[in-house]
Amino acid sequence: MLAQEKLGDCVLLTPLIRNLRKRHPDLEIHIIAFSQASAAFFKNDPAVTAIHLAKKNPLQHLKGVRSARFDLLFNTKDHPSTHFLLQSVLIPARFKVGHANPFHKGLYDRLIDMDFHSHMALKNCSLLTVLGIDASTEDCRPSLPAMPVSNEILQLLRQLDGLRPIGVNISAGQPNRYWTEEKWKTLIGSFPDERFVVLSAPDDTDAKQRLEKSCPNAITTPPTRNLYEASCIVAALRLLVTPDTSMVHVASGAGIPIVGLYREAPQDISRFGPYAVPYKLIISDTGQVSDIEPDTVATAMHMLL
């Protein structure tokens, strides 16, 4: 499988891998990774047989994959990508599958024709249909491969047991997806009877700790070391409020309702939005998530709570 680069993309590929391993226990599943982040993510998945990092040492990578004889190659991208198309041509496989696109014609033995705005979890699992495997909505729910969990996080999970707080994820992959620290503080303060957990990426730990200190109803929690630790916390929540990040897919995997803060980008919302959970999306009409007002988010939270 040619795996997309971002962590969120990796999470959305997990149901396909999980179902393939379940139906064919002896199958070898090889991941062609295009980033260190995706390679590290799949390294922890026991269902994955091998990982090939395409960009680290291209010649060594090419020598390795061309010496193998794969039965099937699957390009997970539903739009043209030079690197993915090149790998599709160079990697030998008896049968090659991609998504229907004018640039993909002639390169694959089978093109899967799905609406462009279909969710990527379903698009990834569409390979199962090609292989004659039925997959339900639940079968296509994302999941995360287990990773070590620190003693501090284990202690926190015991503390959260039965408490069911609300979670806010303050991190985002791009500057225009960030909400301001002051608005997070206002939002948390507007629910004085609720307890909150603040989640963040490592780069935003200082902002997370400032919010915990300034909000009396925020629980002080240790920083998470990886996405799996964050997923363990998310599974203990009543609700997650988050910008458009991989945490949307983490919450979808755990079945946790989501209030999402989004820019006006229809293809991001339809293809990478919440999956099979109750949700409310707040969409900024300026292209900047920071322009969304706290009272609008609070209203959406009340509707889900």
Coordinates of C-alpha atoms in Angstrom, one line a residue:
M1 CA 0.0 0.0 0.0
L2 CA 1.2 3.5 -0.8
A3 CA 0.4 5.3 2.5
Q4 CA -0.3 9.0 2.6
E5 CA 2.1 11.2 4.5
K6 CA 0.2 12.8 7.4
L7 CA -0.7 11.1 10.7
G8 CA -4.4 11.7 10.1
D9 CA -4.0 9.8 6.8
C10 CA -2.3 7.0 8.6
V11 CA -5.2 6.7 11.1
L12 CA -7.7 6.5 8.2
L13 CA -5.8 3.6 6.6
T14 CA -5.9 1.5 9.8
P15 CA -9.4 -0.1 9.1
L16 CA -8.2 -1.4 5.7
I17 CA -5.1 -3.0 7.3
R18 CA -7.2 -4.4 10.2
N19 CA -9.8 -6.0 8.0
L20 CA -7.2 -7.5 5.6
R21 CA -5.3 -9.0 8.5
K22 CA -8.6 -10.3 10.1
R23 CA -9.7 -12.0 6.8
H24 CA -6.3 -13.2 5.7
P25 CA -4.1 -13.9 8.8
D26 CA -1.2 -15.1 6.7
L27 CA -1.2 -12.1 4.3
E28 CA 2.0 -10.0 4.0
I29 CA 1.1 -6.3 4.2
H30 CA 3.9 -3.9 3.1
I31 CA 3.6 -0.1 3.6
I32 CA 5.3 2.3 1.3
A33 CA 5.8 5.4 3.5
F34 CA 6.6 8.8 2.2
S35 CA 7.4 10.5 5.6
Q36 CA 9.1 9.6 8.8
A37 CA 5.9 10.3 10.7
S38 CA 3.9 7.7 8.7
A39 CA 6.8 5.2 8.9
A40 CA 6.9 5.6 12.7
F41 CA 3.1 5.2 13.0
F42 CA 3.0 1.9 11.1
K43 CA 6.1 0.6 12.8
N44 CA 3.9 0.0 15.9
D45 CA 1.2 -1.9 14.0
P46 CA 1.6 -5.7 14.4
A47 CA -0.7 -6.2 11.4
V48 CA 2.0 -4.6 9.1
T49 CA 4.7 -6.9 7.8
A50 CA 7.2 -4.4 6.5
I51 CA 7.7 -0.7 6.0
H52 CA 9.6 0.8 3.1
L53 CA 10.5 4.5 3.4
A54 CA 10.5 5.9 -0.2
K55 CA 12.2 9.2 0.3
K56 CA 15.0 8.5 2.8
N57 CA 17.3 6.6 0.4
P58 CA 15.5 6.4 -3.0
L59 CA 18.0 4.1 -4.7
Q60 CA 18.2 1.7 -1.8
H61 CA 14.4 1.8 -1.5
L62 CA 13.9 1.1 -5.2
K63 CA 16.4 -1.8 -5.1
G64 CA 14.5 -3.3 -2.2
V65 CA 11.0 -3.1 -3.5
R66 CA 11.9 -4.1 -7.1
S67 CA 13.5 -7.3 -5.7
A68 CA 10.2 -8.3 -4.2
R69 CA 7.2 -9.7 -6.1
F70 CA 4.0 -8.2 -4.8
D71 CA 0.6 -9.7 -5.7
L72 CA -1.2 -6.3 -5.4
L73 CA -0.3 -2.6 -5.2
F74 CA -2.9 -0.1 -3.9
N75 CA -2.4 3.7 -4.4
T76 CA -4.5 5.2 -1.6
K77 CA -4.4 8.8 -3.0
D78 CA -7.6 9.9 -4.8
H79 CA -5.8 12.6 -6.7
P80 CA -2.6 12.8 -8.8
S81 CA 0.7 12.7 -7.0
T82 CA 4.0 12.6 -8.8
H83 CA 5.7 10.5 -6.1
F84 CA 2.7 8.1 -5.8
L85 CA 2.5 7.7 -9.6
L86 CA 6.2 7.1 -9.9
Q87 CA 6.1 4.4 -7.2
S88 CA 3.1 2.8 -8.9
V89 CA 5.1 2.5 -12.1
L90 CA 8.3 1.3 -10.6
I91 CA 7.1 -1.2 -8.0
P92 CA 6.4 -4.6 -9.6
A93 CA 3.0 -6.1 -8.7
R94 CA 0.8 -8.6 -10.5
F95 CA -2.3 -6.4 -10.0
K96 CA -2.5 -2.6 -9.4
V97 CA -5.4 -0.7 -8.0
G98 CA -6.0 3.0 -7.7
H99 CA -8.9 5.5 -7.5
A100 CA -10.5 6.7 -10.7
N101 CA -8.8 9.9 -12.0
P102 CA -7.9 10.9 -15.5
F103 CA -4.2 10.8 -14.6
H104 CA -4.5 7.3 -13.3
K105 CA -5.8 5.8 -16.5
G106 CA -3.5 3.2 -18.0
L107 CA -1.4 2.8 -14.9
Y108 CA -3.7 0.5 -12.9
D109 CA -5.5 -2.8 -13.6
R110 CA -8.5 -1.6 -11.7
L111 CA -9.8 2.0 -10.9
I112 CA -12.2 2.4 -8.0
D113 CA -14.9 4.9 -9.0
M114 CA -16.3 6.7 -5.9
D115 CA -17.6 10.2 -5.4
F116 CA -14.6 12.5 -4.8
H117 CA -16.3 13.8 -1.6
S118 CA -16.6 10.3 -0.1
H119 CA -14.9 9.9 3.3
M120 CA -11.3 8.6 3.0
A121 CA -12.0 5.8 5.5
L122 CA -14.5 4.4 3.1
K123 CA -12.3 5.1 0.1
N124 CA -9.4 3.2 1.7
C125 CA -11.8 0.3 2.6
S126 CA -13.1 0.2 -1.0
L127 CA -10.1 -2.1 -1.8
L128 CA -11.9 -4.7 0.3
T129 CA -14.8 -4.7 -2.2
V130 CA -12.3 -5.3 -5.0
L131 CA -11.1 -8.3 -3.1
G132 CA -14.7 -9.6 -2.5
I133 CA -14.8 -8.7 1.2
D134 CA -17.9 -7.0 2.6
A135 CA -17.2 -4.1 5.0
S136 CA -19.8 -2.4 7.1
T137 CA -19.7 1.2 8.4
E138 CA -18.3 -0.1 11.7
D139 CA -15.7 -2.2 9.9
C140 CA -14.3 1.0 8.4
R141 CA -14.0 2.9 11.7
P142 CA -10.4 4.1 12.3
S143 CA -8.3 2.7 15.1
L144 CA -4.8 3.1 16.4
P145 CA -2.0 0.5 16.9
A146 CA -1.1 0.2 20.5
M147 CA 2.0 1.9 21.8
P148 CA 3.6 2.0 25.3
V149 CA 1.7 4.2 27.7
S150 CA 3.6 6.1 30.5
N151 CA 2.8 5.6 34.2
E152 CA 1.7 9.2 34.3
I153 CA -0.9 8.7 31.6
L154 CA -2.0 5.4 33.2
Q155 CA -2.5 7.3 36.5
L156 CA -4.5 10.0 34.7
L157 CA -6.8 7.4 33.1
R158 CA -7.6 6.0 36.5
Q159 CA -8.4 9.5 37.6
L160 CA -10.7 10.1 34.6
D161 CA -12.5 6.8 35.1
G162 CA -16.2 7.6 35.5
L163 CA -15.5 11.4 35.4
R164 CA -16.2 11.8 31.6
P165 CA -14.8 15.3 31.1
I166 CA -14.9 17.4 27.9
G167 CA -11.7 17.5 25.9
V168 CA -10.2 20.4 23.9
N169 CA -7.4 19.9 21.5
I170 CA -5.6 23.2 21.0
S171 CA -3.1 22.0 18.3
A172 CA -3.4 22.1 14.6
G173 CA -1.3 21.3 11.6
Q174 CA -1.4 24.7 10.0
P175 CA -1.4 28.3 11.3
N176 CA -4.8 29.1 9.8
R177 CA -6.4 26.1 11.7
Y178 CA -5.4 27.4 15.2
W179 CA -7.9 28.9 17.6
T180 CA -6.5 31.6 20.0
E181 CA -5.5 30.7 23.5
E182 CA -7.8 33.4 24.8
K183 CA -10.8 31.9 23.0
W184 CA -10.1 28.5 24.4
K185 CA -10.0 30.1 27.9
T186 CA -13.3 31.8 27.3
L187 CA -14.9 28.6 26.0
I188 CA -13.8 26.6 29.0
G189 CA -14.9 29.3 31.4
S190 CA -18.4 29.3 29.9
F191 CA -18.9 25.7 31.2
P192 CA -18.1 26.2 34.9
D193 CA -19.9 23.0 36.0
E194 CA -18.0 20.8 33.5
R195 CA -14.4 19.4 33.9
F196 CA -12.1 19.8 31.0
V197 CA -8.9 18.1 29.7
V198 CA -6.6 20.1 27.5
L199 CA -4.7 18.1 24.8
S200 CA -1.9 19.4 22.6
A201 CA 1.0 18.5 20.4
P202 CA 4.5 18.8 22.1
D203 CA 5.1 22.2 20.5
D204 CA 2.1 23.6 22.3
T205 CA 2.8 22.3 25.7
D206 CA 3.4 25.7 27.2
A207 CA 0.0 27.0 25.9
K208 CA -1.7 23.8 27.3
Q209 CA -0.1 24.4 30.8
R210 CA -1.1 28.1 30.8
L211 CA -4.7 27.1 30.1
E212 CA -4.7 24.6 32.9
K213 CA -3.4 27.1 35.3
S214 CA -5.8 29.9 34.3
C215 CA -9.0 27.7 34.1
P216 CA -10.2 26.4 37.5
N217 CA -12.3 23.6 35.9
A218 CA -9.4 22.3 33.8
I219 CA -7.7 19.1 35.0
T220 CA -3.9 19.3 35.1
T221 CA -2.6 16.5 32.9
P222 CA 0.8 15.3 31.8
P223 CA 1.8 15.9 28.1
T224 CA 1.2 12.9 25.8
R225 CA 4.2 11.4 24.1
N226 CA 2.4 10.0 21.1
L227 CA -0.9 9.8 19.3
Y228 CA -1.8 6.6 21.0
E229 CA -1.5 8.1 24.5
A230 CA -3.8 10.9 23.3
S231 CA -6.3 8.4 22.0
C232 CA -6.5 6.7 25.4
I233 CA -7.4 10.0 27.0
V234 CA -9.9 10.8 24.2
A235 CA -11.7 7.5 24.8
A236 CA -12.4 8.7 28.4
L237 CA -14.2 11.9 27.2
R238 CA -17.8 12.9 26.7
L239 CA -17.0 15.2 23.9
L240 CA -13.9 16.5 22.0
V241 CA -13.6 20.1 20.6
T242 CA -10.8 20.3 18.1
P243 CA -9.6 22.0 14.9
D244 CA -9.3 20.0 11.7
T245 CA -6.5 17.6 12.7
S246 CA -5.8 13.9 13.2
M247 CA -7.6 14.1 16.5
V248 CA -10.8 14.2 14.6
H249 CA -10.0 10.7 13.4
V250 CA -8.8 9.6 16.8
A251 CA -12.2 10.6 18.3
S252 CA -14.0 8.9 15.4
G253 CA -12.2 5.8 16.2
A254 CA -13.2 5.9 19.9
G255 CA -16.8 6.8 19.0
I256 CA -16.6 10.2 20.8
P257 CA -18.8 13.1 19.7
I258 CA -16.9 16.0 18.0
V259 CA -17.3 19.7 17.7
G260 CA -14.9 20.6 14.8
L261 CA -13.5 24.0 14.0
Y262 CA -12.9 24.2 10.3
R263 CA -12.0 26.6 7.5
E264 CA -14.3 26.7 4.5
A265 CA -12.8 23.9 2.5
P266 CA -15.5 21.5 1.3
Q267 CA -13.2 18.7 0.2
D268 CA -11.4 18.6 3.5
I269 CA -14.7 18.5 5.4
S270 CA -16.3 15.8 3.3
R271 CA -13.2 13.6 2.9
F272 CA -11.5 14.1 6.2
G273 CA -14.3 15.1 8.6
P274 CA -15.7 13.1 11.6
Y275 CA -16.6 9.5 10.8
A276 CA -19.7 7.7 12.2
V277 CA -20.0 9.8 15.3
P278 CA -22.4 12.6 16.4
Y279 CA -20.8 15.9 15.4
K280 CA -21.2 19.6 14.8
L281 CA -18.9 21.6 12.6
I282 CA -18.2 25.3 13.0
I283 CA -16.9 26.7 9.7
S284 CA -15.1 30.0 9.5
D285 CA -16.2 32.2 6.6
T286 CA -12.9 34.0 6.6
G287 CA -10.5 31.1 6.0
Q288 CA -9.1 31.5 9.5
V289 CA -10.3 29.3 12.3
S290 CA -9.2 32.0 14.8
D291 CA -12.1 34.1 13.6
I292 CA -14.7 31.7 15.0
E293 CA -16.4 33.1 18.1
P294 CA -16.6 31.1 21.4
D295 CA -20.3 31.4 21.9
T296 CA -20.9 29.7 18.5
V297 CA -18.7 26.8 19.7
A298 CA -20.5 26.7 23.1
T299 CA -23.9 26.5 21.3
A300 CA -22.7 23.5 19.3
M301 CA -21.4 21.8 22.5
H302 CA -24.7 22.3 24.3
M303 CA -26.5 20.6 21.4
L304 CA -24.3 17.5 21.6
L305 CA -24.1 17.4 25.4

